[in-house]
mmCIF file of C-alpha atoms in Angstrom:
data_model
loop_
_atom_site.group_PDB
_atom_site.id
_atom_site.type_symbol
_atom_site.label_atom_id
_atom_site.label_comp_id
_atom_site.label_asym_id
_atom_site.label_seq_id
_atom_site.Cartn_x
_atom_site.Cartn_y
_atom_site.Cartn_z
ATOM 1 C CA UNK A 14 -285.764 -156.983 -150.652
ATOM 2 C CA UNK A 15 -284.438 -153.470 -151.089
ATOM 3 C CA UNK A 16 -280.907 -152.839 -149.965
ATOM 4 C CA UNK A 17 -280.664 -150.434 -147.020
ATOM 5 C CA UNK A 18 -277.790 -147.968 -146.617
ATOM 6 C CA UNK A 19 -274.567 -149.422 -145.221
ATOM 7 C CA UNK A 20 -274.796 -147.104 -142.236
ATOM 8 C CA UNK A 21 -278.109 -146.390 -140.543
ATOM 9 C CA UNK A 22 -277.806 -143.070 -138.713
ATOM 10 C CA UNK A 23 -279.111 -143.488 -135.295
ATOM 11 C CA UNK A 24 -278.710 -140.430 -133.248
ATOM 12 C CA UNK A 25 -279.504 -140.937 -129.534
ATOM 13 C CA UNK A 26 -280.092 -138.618 -126.620
ATOM 14 C CA UNK A 27 -278.253 -138.617 -123.314
ATOM 15 C CA UNK A 28 -280.723 -138.334 -120.444
ATOM 16 C CA UNK A 29 -280.506 -138.744 -116.687
ATOM 17 C CA UNK A 30 -278.669 -142.012 -116.361
ATOM 18 C CA UNK A 31 -280.718 -143.145 -113.384
ATOM 19 C CA UNK A 32 -283.859 -143.039 -115.504
ATOM 20 C CA UNK A 33 -282.820 -146.105 -117.425
ATOM 21 C CA UNK A 34 -280.821 -147.828 -114.719
ATOM 22 C CA UNK A 35 -277.378 -147.311 -116.253
ATOM 23 C CA UNK A 36 -274.196 -147.623 -114.237
ATOM 24 C CA UNK A 37 -272.424 -144.452 -113.145
ATOM 25 C CA UNK A 38 -269.827 -142.978 -115.515
ATOM 26 C CA UNK A 39 -267.089 -143.858 -116.004
ATOM 27 C CA UNK A 40 -266.570 -147.586 -115.460
ATOM 28 C CA UNK A 41 -263.396 -149.692 -115.579
ATOM 29 C CA UNK A 42 -261.987 -152.110 -118.114
ATOM 30 C CA UNK A 43 -262.494 -154.968 -115.656
ATOM 31 C CA UNK A 44 -266.232 -154.426 -115.269
ATOM 32 C CA UNK A 45 -268.024 -157.623 -116.374
ATOM 33 C CA UNK A 46 -270.761 -155.511 -117.957
ATOM 34 C CA UNK A 47 -268.278 -153.723 -120.204
ATOM 35 C CA UNK A 48 -266.465 -154.881 -123.334
ATOM 36 C CA UNK A 49 -263.626 -152.713 -124.622
ATOM 37 C CA UNK A 50 -263.409 -154.584 -127.926
ATOM 38 C CA UNK A 51 -266.000 -156.167 -130.235
ATOM 39 C CA UNK A 52 -267.659 -159.248 -128.727
ATOM 40 C CA UNK A 53 -269.616 -161.788 -130.747
ATOM 41 C CA UNK A 54 -273.288 -161.726 -129.765
ATOM 42 C CA UNK A 55 -276.775 -162.376 -131.122
ATOM 43 C CA UNK A 56 -276.362 -166.141 -131.437
ATOM 44 C CA UNK A 57 -276.074 -167.883 -134.797
ATOM 45 C CA UNK A 58 -278.740 -165.781 -136.552
ATOM 46 C CA UNK A 59 -277.620 -163.970 -139.698
ATOM 47 C CA UNK A 60 -278.241 -160.201 -139.508
ATOM 48 C CA UNK A 61 -278.674 -157.687 -142.316
ATOM 49 C CA UNK A 62 -279.088 -154.339 -140.464
ATOM 50 C CA UNK A 63 -278.321 -153.026 -136.990
ATOM 51 C CA UNK A 64 -279.850 -150.089 -135.064
ATOM 52 C CA UNK A 65 -278.694 -148.934 -131.618
ATOM 53 C CA UNK A 66 -281.090 -147.151 -129.298
ATOM 54 C CA UNK A 67 -280.228 -145.332 -126.073
ATOM 55 C CA UNK A 68 -279.719 -148.516 -124.035
ATOM 56 C CA UNK A 69 -281.319 -151.057 -126.333
ATOM 57 C CA UNK A 70 -280.448 -152.607 -129.673
ATOM 58 C CA UNK A 71 -282.533 -153.815 -132.630
ATOM 59 C CA UNK A 72 -281.580 -155.636 -135.798
ATOM 60 C CA UNK A 73 -283.101 -157.123 -138.912
ATOM 61 C CA UNK A 74 -282.330 -160.687 -139.863
ATOM 62 C CA UNK A 75 -281.927 -161.823 -143.451
ATOM 63 C CA UNK A 76 -285.684 -162.303 -143.829
ATOM 64 C CA UNK A 77 -286.467 -158.739 -142.667
ATOM 65 C CA UNK A 78 -287.792 -159.834 -139.258
ATOM 66 C CA UNK A 79 -287.013 -157.382 -136.440
ATOM 67 C CA UNK A 80 -285.343 -158.474 -133.199
ATOM 68 C CA UNK A 81 -284.632 -156.268 -130.179
ATOM 69 C CA UNK A 82 -282.901 -156.604 -126.811
ATOM 70 C CA UNK A 83 -281.772 -154.445 -123.894
ATOM 71 C CA UNK A 84 -283.795 -152.021 -121.766
ATOM 72 C CA UNK A 85 -287.584 -152.209 -122.151
ATOM 73 C CA UNK A 86 -288.930 -149.490 -119.843
ATOM 74 C CA UNK A 87 -291.163 -148.139 -122.621
ATOM 75 C CA UNK A 88 -291.942 -151.310 -124.591
ATOM 76 C CA UNK A 89 -289.246 -150.392 -127.118
ATOM 77 C CA UNK A 90 -288.336 -154.046 -127.602
ATOM 78 C CA UNK A 91 -291.728 -154.713 -129.168
ATOM 79 C CA UNK A 92 -292.175 -157.548 -126.694
ATOM 80 C CA UNK A 93 -293.461 -157.708 -123.109
ATOM 81 C CA UNK A 94 -290.684 -158.386 -120.570
ATOM 82 C CA UNK A 95 -290.352 -158.571 -116.797
ATOM 83 C CA UNK A 96 -287.991 -156.649 -114.525
ATOM 84 C CA UNK A 97 -286.143 -159.692 -113.295
ATOM 85 C CA UNK A 98 -282.886 -159.436 -115.244
ATOM 86 C CA UNK A 99 -281.689 -155.833 -115.049
ATOM 87 C CA UNK A 100 -281.825 -154.662 -111.464
ATOM 88 C CA UNK A 101 -285.600 -154.643 -111.314
ATOM 89 C CA UNK A 102 -286.062 -152.879 -114.651
ATOM 90 C CA UNK A 103 -287.635 -154.676 -117.599
ATOM 91 C CA UNK A 104 -285.114 -155.863 -120.170
ATOM 92 C CA UNK A 105 -284.087 -158.814 -122.275
ATOM 93 C CA UNK A 106 -280.464 -159.901 -122.594
ATOM 94 C CA UNK A 107 -281.358 -162.070 -125.571
ATOM 95 C CA UNK A 108 -282.914 -160.983 -128.893
ATOM 96 C CA UNK A 109 -286.717 -161.156 -128.851
ATOM 97 C CA UNK A 110 -288.879 -161.043 -131.960
ATOM 98 C CA UNK A 111 -290.848 -157.818 -132.375
ATOM 99 C CA UNK A 112 -294.544 -158.568 -132.291
ATOM 100 C CA UNK A 113 -296.618 -158.485 -135.460
ATOM 101 C CA UNK A 114 -294.450 -160.638 -137.745
ATOM 102 C CA UNK A 115 -293.810 -157.727 -140.078
ATOM 103 C CA UNK A 116 -290.923 -157.827 -142.521
ATOM 104 C CA UNK A 117 -288.896 -154.621 -142.773
ATOM 105 C CA UNK A 118 -286.529 -153.176 -145.349
ATOM 106 C CA UNK A 119 -285.325 -150.270 -143.151
ATOM 107 C CA UNK A 120 -284.949 -150.105 -139.365
ATOM 108 C CA UNK A 121 -284.133 -147.159 -137.072
ATOM 109 C CA UNK A 122 -283.886 -146.828 -133.285
ATOM 110 C CA UNK A 123 -284.316 -143.835 -131.006
ATOM 111 C CA UNK A 124 -284.153 -143.130 -127.291
ATOM 112 C CA UNK A 125 -287.219 -145.181 -126.323
ATOM 113 C CA UNK A 126 -288.962 -145.991 -129.593
ATOM 114 C CA UNK A 127 -288.158 -147.610 -132.924
ATOM 115 C CA UNK A 128 -289.511 -147.310 -136.447
ATOM 116 C CA UNK A 129 -289.212 -149.402 -139.559
ATOM 117 C CA UNK A 130 -290.323 -149.288 -143.172
ATOM 118 C CA UNK A 131 -292.019 -152.575 -143.972
ATOM 119 C CA UNK A 132 -291.966 -154.567 -147.179
ATOM 120 C CA UNK A 133 -295.473 -153.221 -147.890
ATOM 121 C CA UNK A 134 -293.923 -149.672 -147.986
ATOM 122 C CA UNK A 135 -295.812 -148.610 -144.853
ATOM 123 C CA UNK A 136 -293.944 -147.139 -141.875
ATOM 124 C CA UNK A 137 -294.505 -148.606 -138.409
ATOM 125 C CA UNK A 138 -293.288 -147.482 -134.976
ATOM 126 C CA UNK A 139 -293.382 -149.027 -131.505
ATOM 127 C CA UNK A 140 -292.354 -148.168 -127.948
ATOM 128 C CA UNK A 141 -293.129 -144.817 -126.410
ATOM 129 C CA UNK A 142 -291.821 -141.832 -124.504
ATOM 130 C CA UNK A 143 -291.149 -140.763 -120.962
ATOM 131 C CA UNK A 144 -293.871 -138.124 -121.463
ATOM 132 C CA UNK A 145 -296.719 -139.350 -123.621
ATOM 133 C CA UNK A 146 -297.770 -135.964 -124.979
ATOM 134 C CA UNK A 147 -295.347 -135.946 -127.914
ATOM 135 C CA UNK A 148 -296.863 -138.504 -130.250
ATOM 136 C CA UNK A 149 -293.629 -140.396 -130.797
ATOM 137 C CA UNK A 150 -295.274 -143.110 -132.883
ATOM 138 C CA UNK A 151 -296.870 -140.844 -135.486
ATOM 139 C CA UNK A 152 -300.187 -142.712 -135.528
ATOM 140 C CA UNK A 153 -302.242 -139.740 -134.343
ATOM 141 C CA UNK A 154 -302.314 -140.864 -130.703
ATOM 142 C CA UNK A 155 -300.226 -140.057 -127.625
ATOM 143 C CA UNK A 156 -299.799 -143.652 -126.517
ATOM 144 C CA UNK A 157 -297.044 -146.139 -126.022
ATOM 145 C CA UNK A 158 -297.389 -149.409 -127.885
ATOM 146 C CA UNK A 159 -295.636 -152.740 -127.573
ATOM 147 C CA UNK A 160 -297.010 -153.605 -131.021
ATOM 148 C CA UNK A 161 -295.807 -151.794 -134.154
ATOM 149 C CA UNK A 162 -298.457 -149.270 -135.199
ATOM 150 C CA UNK A 163 -298.770 -147.734 -138.642
ATOM 151 C CA UNK A 164 -297.696 -144.112 -139.037
ATOM 152 C CA UNK A 165 -300.682 -142.024 -140.111
ATOM 153 C CA UNK A 166 -299.568 -140.637 -143.456
ATOM 154 C CA UNK A 167 -300.757 -140.711 -147.057
ATOM 155 C CA UNK A 168 -297.097 -140.676 -148.121
ATOM 156 C CA UNK A 169 -294.795 -143.667 -148.278
ATOM 157 C CA UNK A 170 -291.255 -143.235 -147.043
ATOM 158 C CA UNK A 171 -287.871 -144.401 -148.277
ATOM 159 C CA UNK A 172 -285.913 -143.668 -145.073
ATOM 160 C CA UNK A 173 -286.565 -142.826 -141.430
ATOM 161 C CA UNK A 174 -284.426 -141.371 -138.624
ATOM 162 C CA UNK A 175 -285.153 -140.979 -134.891
ATOM 163 C CA UNK A 176 -284.029 -138.486 -132.284
ATOM 164 C CA UNK A 177 -285.078 -138.180 -128.650
ATOM 165 C CA UNK A 178 -288.814 -137.583 -128.995
ATOM 166 C CA UNK A 179 -289.109 -136.847 -132.689
ATOM 167 C CA UNK A 180 -288.938 -138.792 -135.938
ATOM 168 C CA UNK A 181 -288.298 -137.641 -139.498
ATOM 169 C CA UNK A 182 -288.685 -139.467 -142.785
ATOM 170 C CA UNK A 183 -288.100 -138.901 -146.487
ATOM 171 C CA UNK A 184 -290.463 -139.777 -149.288
ATOM 172 C CA UNK A 185 -289.084 -141.424 -152.400
ATOM 173 C CA UNK A 186 -289.173 -137.980 -154.036
ATOM 174 C CA UNK A 187 -287.143 -136.351 -151.239
ATOM 175 C CA UNK A 188 -289.895 -134.508 -149.342
ATOM 176 C CA UNK A 189 -289.128 -134.364 -145.609
ATOM 177 C CA UNK A 190 -291.789 -135.080 -142.985
ATOM 178 C CA UNK A 191 -291.390 -135.091 -139.196
ATOM 179 C CA UNK A 192 -293.539 -135.860 -136.147
ATOM 180 C CA UNK A 193 -293.341 -135.981 -132.346
ATOM 181 C CA UNK A 194 -291.824 -133.537 -129.885
ATOM 182 C CA UNK A 195 -291.169 -130.035 -131.236
ATOM 183 C CA UNK A 196 -290.219 -127.729 -128.379
ATOM 184 C CA UNK A 197 -286.983 -126.719 -130.146
ATOM 185 C CA UNK A 198 -288.422 -126.594 -133.653
ATOM 186 C CA UNK A 199 -286.883 -129.967 -134.526
ATOM 187 C CA UNK A 200 -289.808 -130.865 -136.768
ATOM 188 C CA UNK A 201 -288.919 -127.979 -139.062
ATOM 189 C CA UNK A 202 -292.524 -126.981 -139.776
ATOM 190 C CA UNK A 203 -292.094 -123.395 -138.554
ATOM 191 C CA UNK A 204 -293.833 -124.011 -135.218
ATOM 192 C CA UNK A 205 -293.016 -125.272 -131.722
ATOM 193 C CA UNK A 206 -296.133 -127.452 -131.536
ATOM 194 C CA UNK A 207 -295.833 -131.196 -130.955
ATOM 195 C CA UNK A 208 -297.297 -133.294 -133.765
ATOM 196 C CA UNK A 209 -298.882 -136.725 -133.387
ATOM 197 C CA UNK A 210 -298.910 -137.191 -137.178
ATOM 198 C CA UNK A 211 -296.289 -136.409 -139.832
ATOM 199 C CA UNK A 212 -296.084 -132.789 -141.001
ATOM 200 C CA UNK A 213 -294.054 -131.517 -143.941
ATOM 201 C CA UNK A 214 -290.850 -129.625 -143.187
ATOM 202 C CA UNK A 215 -291.347 -125.978 -144.208
ATOM 203 C CA UNK A 216 -289.244 -125.899 -147.361
ATOM 204 C CA UNK A 217 -289.489 -126.497 -151.096
ATOM 205 C CA UNK A 218 -286.122 -128.257 -151.039
ATOM 206 C CA UNK A 219 -285.864 -131.976 -151.590
ATOM 207 C CA UNK A 220 -283.457 -134.095 -149.578
ATOM 208 C CA UNK A 221 -281.631 -137.340 -150.187
ATOM 209 C CA UNK A 222 -280.509 -137.865 -146.584
ATOM 210 C CA UNK A 223 -281.851 -136.929 -143.146
ATOM 211 C CA UNK A 224 -280.364 -137.467 -139.700
ATOM 212 C CA UNK A 225 -282.089 -136.618 -136.414
ATOM 213 C CA UNK A 226 -280.155 -135.550 -133.323
ATOM 214 C CA UNK A 227 -281.590 -135.192 -129.841
ATOM 215 C CA UNK A 228 -283.545 -132.026 -130.584
ATOM 216 C CA UNK A 229 -282.293 -131.056 -134.025
ATOM 217 C CA UNK A 230 -282.415 -132.502 -137.521
ATOM 218 C CA UNK A 231 -280.066 -132.153 -140.473
ATOM 219 C CA UNK A 232 -280.298 -133.141 -144.102
ATOM 220 C CA UNK A 233 -278.458 -133.106 -147.411
ATOM 221 C CA UNK A 234 -280.429 -131.795 -150.367
ATOM 222 C CA UNK A 235 -280.527 -133.288 -153.838
ATOM 223 C CA UNK A 236 -277.981 -130.608 -154.779
ATOM 224 C CA UNK A 237 -275.613 -131.732 -151.955
ATOM 225 C CA UNK A 238 -276.194 -128.740 -149.675
ATOM 226 C CA UNK A 239 -276.503 -129.262 -145.912
ATOM 227 C CA UNK A 240 -279.396 -127.751 -143.941
ATOM 228 C CA UNK A 241 -280.333 -128.151 -140.268
ATOM 229 C CA UNK A 242 -283.175 -127.080 -137.965
ATOM 230 C CA UNK A 243 -284.158 -127.260 -134.293
ATOM 231 C CA UNK A 244 -282.045 -126.874 -131.166
ATOM 232 C CA UNK A 245 -278.918 -124.756 -131.658
ATOM 233 C CA UNK A 246 -277.711 -124.083 -128.120
ATOM 234 C CA UNK A 247 -274.247 -125.379 -128.985
ATOM 235 C CA UNK A 248 -274.104 -124.524 -132.660
ATOM 236 C CA UNK A 249 -275.228 -127.988 -133.766
ATOM 237 C CA UNK A 250 -277.052 -126.467 -136.749
ATOM 238 C CA UNK A 251 -273.707 -125.294 -138.150
ATOM 239 C CA UNK A 252 -275.200 -121.987 -139.228
ATOM 240 C CA UNK A 253 -272.633 -119.789 -137.466
ATOM 241 C CA UNK A 254 -271.039 -119.444 -134.061
ATOM 242 C CA UNK A 255 -273.391 -118.930 -131.113
ATOM 243 C CA UNK A 256 -272.882 -118.063 -127.459
ATOM 244 C CA UNK A 257 -272.496 -120.933 -124.982
ATOM 245 C CA UNK A 258 -275.909 -122.498 -124.228
ATOM 246 C CA UNK A 259 -277.590 -120.046 -126.573
ATOM 247 C CA UNK A 260 -281.239 -120.910 -125.899
ATOM 248 C CA UNK A 261 -282.508 -118.300 -128.360
ATOM 249 C CA UNK A 262 -280.546 -119.680 -131.308
ATOM 250 C CA UNK A 263 -283.028 -122.465 -132.171
ATOM 251 C CA UNK A 264 -284.492 -122.483 -135.675
ATOM 252 C CA UNK A 265 -287.926 -123.914 -136.526
ATOM 253 C CA UNK A 266 -287.216 -124.008 -140.288
ATOM 254 C CA UNK A 267 -284.166 -125.287 -142.209
ATOM 255 C CA UNK A 268 -281.086 -123.043 -142.227
ATOM 256 C CA UNK A 269 -277.998 -123.569 -144.366
ATOM 257 C CA UNK A 270 -274.840 -124.962 -142.821
ATOM 258 C CA UNK A 271 -272.167 -122.287 -143.188
ATOM 259 C CA UNK A 272 -269.252 -122.614 -145.557
ATOM 260 C CA UNK A 273 -271.101 -123.285 -148.826
ATOM 261 C CA UNK A 274 -269.616 -126.771 -149.104
ATOM 262 C CA UNK A 275 -271.156 -129.772 -150.802
ATOM 263 C CA UNK A 276 -271.689 -132.922 -148.758
ATOM 264 C CA UNK A 277 -272.232 -136.626 -149.372
ATOM 265 C CA UNK A 278 -273.022 -137.881 -145.838
ATOM 266 C CA UNK A 279 -274.390 -136.381 -142.613
ATOM 267 C CA UNK A 280 -274.888 -137.766 -139.092
ATOM 268 C CA UNK A 281 -276.443 -135.923 -136.149
ATOM 269 C CA UNK A 282 -275.513 -136.889 -132.595
ATOM 270 C CA UNK A 283 -276.927 -135.696 -129.284
ATOM 271 C CA UNK A 284 -275.854 -132.085 -129.651
ATOM 272 C CA UNK A 285 -273.279 -132.312 -132.427
ATOM 273 C CA UNK A 286 -273.299 -132.990 -136.149
ATOM 274 C CA UNK A 287 -270.712 -134.413 -138.554
ATOM 275 C CA UNK A 288 -270.700 -134.578 -142.350
ATOM 276 C CA UNK A 289 -268.459 -135.731 -145.180
ATOM 277 C CA UNK A 290 -267.727 -133.131 -147.840
ATOM 278 C CA UNK A 291 -267.408 -134.020 -151.521
ATOM 279 C CA UNK A 292 -263.683 -133.344 -151.022
ATOM 280 C CA UNK A 293 -263.706 -136.445 -148.726
ATOM 281 C CA UNK A 294 -262.845 -134.303 -145.676
ATOM 282 C CA UNK A 295 -265.040 -134.944 -142.623
ATOM 283 C CA UNK A 296 -266.309 -131.894 -140.719
ATOM 284 C CA UNK A 297 -268.073 -131.633 -137.338
ATOM 285 C CA UNK A 298 -269.799 -128.841 -135.423
ATOM 286 C CA UNK A 299 -271.823 -128.348 -132.243
ATOM 287 C CA UNK A 300 -271.070 -129.370 -128.669
ATOM 288 C CA UNK A 301 -267.619 -130.677 -127.769
ATOM 289 C CA UNK A 302 -267.150 -130.257 -124.034
ATOM 290 C CA UNK A 303 -268.791 -133.546 -122.995
ATOM 291 C CA UNK A 304 -266.471 -135.941 -124.767
ATOM 292 C CA UNK A 305 -264.540 -134.124 -127.526
ATOM 293 C CA UNK A 306 -267.108 -135.480 -129.940
ATOM 294 C CA UNK A 307 -266.112 -133.041 -132.682
ATOM 295 C CA UNK A 308 -262.966 -135.087 -133.241
ATOM 296 C CA UNK A 309 -260.809 -132.054 -134.055
ATOM 297 C CA UNK A 310 -258.308 -132.739 -131.238
ATOM 298 C CA UNK A 311 -259.375 -129.531 -129.489
ATOM 299 C CA UNK A 312 -260.881 -128.745 -126.099
ATOM 300 C CA UNK A 313 -263.327 -126.080 -127.277
ATOM 301 C CA UNK A 314 -266.703 -126.199 -125.545
ATOM 302 C CA UNK A 315 -268.632 -125.898 -128.802
ATOM 303 C CA UNK A 316 -268.385 -124.607 -132.343
ATOM 304 C CA UNK A 317 -271.109 -123.314 -134.644
ATOM 305 C CA UNK A 318 -269.252 -123.658 -137.922
ATOM 306 C CA UNK A 319 -267.859 -126.832 -139.553
ATOM 307 C CA UNK A 320 -264.319 -127.760 -138.555
ATOM 308 C CA UNK A 321 -262.271 -130.662 -139.954
ATOM 309 C CA UNK A 322 -261.843 -133.884 -138.006
ATOM 310 C CA UNK A 323 -258.234 -134.578 -137.044
ATOM 311 C CA UNK A 324 -256.183 -136.938 -139.172
ATOM 312 C CA UNK A 325 -256.227 -137.668 -142.865
ATOM 313 C CA UNK A 326 -258.874 -140.369 -143.130
ATOM 314 C CA UNK A 327 -261.185 -140.252 -146.137
ATOM 315 C CA UNK A 328 -264.406 -141.714 -144.794
ATOM 316 C CA UNK A 329 -267.112 -143.117 -147.025
ATOM 317 C CA UNK A 330 -269.860 -143.266 -144.384
ATOM 318 C CA UNK A 331 -270.695 -141.839 -140.940
ATOM 319 C CA UNK A 332 -272.899 -142.733 -138.025
ATOM 320 C CA UNK A 333 -273.342 -140.796 -134.776
ATOM 321 C CA UNK A 334 -274.440 -141.746 -131.288
ATOM 322 C CA UNK A 335 -275.043 -139.644 -128.218
ATOM 323 C CA UNK A 336 -271.464 -138.535 -127.601
ATOM 324 C CA UNK A 337 -269.470 -140.348 -130.247
ATOM 325 C CA UNK A 338 -269.156 -140.606 -134.006
ATOM 326 C CA UNK A 339 -267.743 -143.345 -136.225
ATOM 327 C CA UNK A 340 -266.504 -143.146 -139.775
ATOM 328 C CA UNK A 341 -266.082 -146.018 -142.182
ATOM 329 C CA UNK A 342 -263.441 -146.220 -144.878
ATOM 330 C CA UNK A 343 -264.158 -147.693 -148.293
ATOM 331 C CA UNK A 344 -262.476 -150.856 -146.984
ATOM 332 C CA UNK A 345 -265.122 -151.010 -144.181
ATOM 333 C CA UNK A 346 -262.508 -150.355 -141.499
ATOM 334 C CA UNK A 347 -264.058 -148.289 -138.711
ATOM 335 C CA UNK A 348 -262.611 -145.317 -136.815
ATOM 336 C CA UNK A 349 -264.415 -143.590 -133.931
ATOM 337 C CA UNK A 350 -263.989 -140.572 -131.663
ATOM 338 C CA UNK A 351 -265.722 -139.044 -128.633
ATOM 339 C CA UNK A 352 -266.945 -140.673 -125.424
ATOM 340 C CA UNK A 353 -265.148 -143.840 -124.327
ATOM 341 C CA UNK A 354 -266.434 -144.228 -120.766
ATOM 342 C CA UNK A 355 -267.420 -147.857 -121.255
ATOM 343 C CA UNK A 356 -265.037 -148.662 -124.081
ATOM 344 C CA UNK A 357 -267.677 -147.681 -126.607
ATOM 345 C CA UNK A 358 -265.082 -146.761 -129.246
ATOM 346 C CA UNK A 359 -264.041 -150.411 -129.397
ATOM 347 C CA UNK A 360 -260.318 -149.684 -129.619
ATOM 348 C CA UNK A 361 -259.394 -151.737 -126.550
ATOM 349 C CA UNK A 362 -259.198 -148.770 -124.173
ATOM 350 C CA UNK A 363 -261.497 -147.091 -121.696
ATOM 351 C CA UNK A 364 -261.252 -143.679 -120.069
ATOM 352 C CA UNK A 365 -262.927 -140.757 -118.400
ATOM 353 C CA UNK A 366 -261.782 -138.225 -120.990
ATOM 354 C CA UNK A 367 -263.167 -138.201 -124.499
ATOM 355 C CA UNK A 368 -260.973 -139.218 -127.416
ATOM 356 C CA UNK A 369 -260.474 -136.140 -129.591
ATOM 357 C CA UNK A 370 -259.345 -137.813 -132.811
ATOM 358 C CA UNK A 371 -260.335 -140.953 -134.746
ATOM 359 C CA UNK A 372 -259.047 -144.247 -133.325
ATOM 360 C CA UNK A 373 -259.449 -147.597 -135.041
ATOM 361 C CA UNK A 374 -262.153 -149.925 -133.769
ATOM 362 C CA UNK A 375 -260.802 -153.439 -133.335
ATOM 363 C CA UNK A 376 -262.251 -156.325 -135.292
ATOM 364 C CA UNK A 377 -264.268 -155.985 -138.434
ATOM 365 C CA UNK A 378 -264.473 -155.016 -141.169
ATOM 366 C CA UNK A 379 -268.114 -154.129 -140.552
ATOM 367 C CA UNK A 380 -270.687 -153.686 -143.287
ATOM 368 C CA UNK A 381 -273.065 -151.858 -140.938
ATOM 369 C CA UNK A 382 -272.503 -150.128 -137.600
ATOM 370 C CA UNK A 383 -274.675 -148.284 -135.070
ATOM 371 C CA UNK A 384 -273.924 -146.348 -131.859
ATOM 372 C CA UNK A 385 -276.133 -145.996 -128.774
ATOM 373 C CA UNK A 386 -275.572 -144.059 -125.562
ATOM 374 C CA UNK A 387 -272.433 -145.966 -124.571
ATOM 375 C CA UNK A 388 -272.438 -149.090 -126.711
ATOM 376 C CA UNK A 389 -272.014 -149.860 -130.381
ATOM 377 C CA UNK A 390 -272.633 -152.831 -132.650
ATOM 378 C CA UNK A 391 -271.531 -153.893 -136.109
ATOM 379 C CA UNK A 392 -272.314 -156.602 -138.633
ATOM 380 C CA UNK A 393 -269.401 -158.313 -140.332
ATOM 381 C CA UNK A 394 -269.376 -159.589 -143.949
ATOM 382 C CA UNK A 395 -270.562 -163.007 -142.706
ATOM 383 C CA UNK A 396 -273.682 -161.401 -141.205
ATOM 384 C CA UNK A 397 -272.455 -162.048 -137.689
ATOM 385 C CA UNK A 398 -273.176 -159.471 -134.979
ATOM 386 C CA UNK A 399 -270.508 -157.905 -132.770
ATOM 387 C CA UNK A 400 -271.030 -155.340 -129.978
ATOM 388 C CA UNK A 401 -268.839 -153.421 -127.537
ATOM 389 C CA UNK A 402 -269.093 -150.892 -124.712
ATOM 390 C CA UNK A 403 -271.779 -150.873 -122.014
ATOM 391 C CA UNK A 404 -273.933 -153.984 -121.632
ATOM 392 C CA UNK A 405 -275.388 -153.274 -118.185
ATOM 393 C CA UNK A 406 -278.963 -153.107 -119.510
ATOM 394 C CA UNK A 407 -278.637 -156.089 -121.801
ATOM 395 C CA UNK A 408 -277.652 -154.038 -124.861
ATOM 396 C CA UNK A 409 -275.626 -157.095 -125.953
#
């Protein structure tokens, strides 16, 4: 089996909380559906990869089988569930096997759908969207599906990343393809047309990493340059400062992140982006007013150019969720910043205000970590699964 990256970037979108039956923000440390520090979960199964969706979680076991749990409003668990357990909404509080018995080498989760690259090199997606016009699954249809369906492409992919209603993937040669919702140009094909099948991003550049935010996508080229495309209302493309809620700033083709720096890692959140420069300094840009998710210890509403994260940590890997970001040191210690409404930073605290600088997540070390809307999960060196934050929809 191929070895997947230590961090799977799983950028997730914040939507109307009532849509998915989440509790109101913020909660309290005494809430039984909240854990402010890592809690062992997932039973005795050994896990190899973790992916956090909006309010659901998926993981691969050591054989490559996919398991999911949490909210199932759009069949994103890959298994049919009832609405008995989560306030009348369908969910599973225990891991359920994704239908189809496929074995995966890469797994990624989005708002309400998931995708994986199987051992046969084909890419499959399952779940659906709140509006079925976008073609989330990439199979040429506009349907939801409880069963994994094969993405309609002649290319085989080495990695895949999911945003709100769009998905992007890289071929083994570094060509970027995207599909799904495209109203902000997040597919990067030069149009605003939704695509039910993969289309090539409009560039001759080749990428070695991609990360999809809510409505934007960013990547690092083979020459270590950072480019982004899509929604730019808060400067999340990093291409220069923009006015607050600058609707006209969106870009339907890749634009260079300002500063002419070289990068090793990139992670796109809801409306912010963070990246690690070759100098080992971590930079963030985009929206900050929700939860201080830029991690620069400031209260700016947004920033369109890269600014350094506070502190002197030299991170080796990054992953971003809706309103938070986590960095991992070479020792696999984890530090996070941003929203902590449900204790999602895992540092033993909870609060209404965002945390504007990296704080250490308790427990670990973690070989793999993923962040959802208000929960996060990690896999320790013994392949055991730990999660923290909001569990109101069965996320753990």
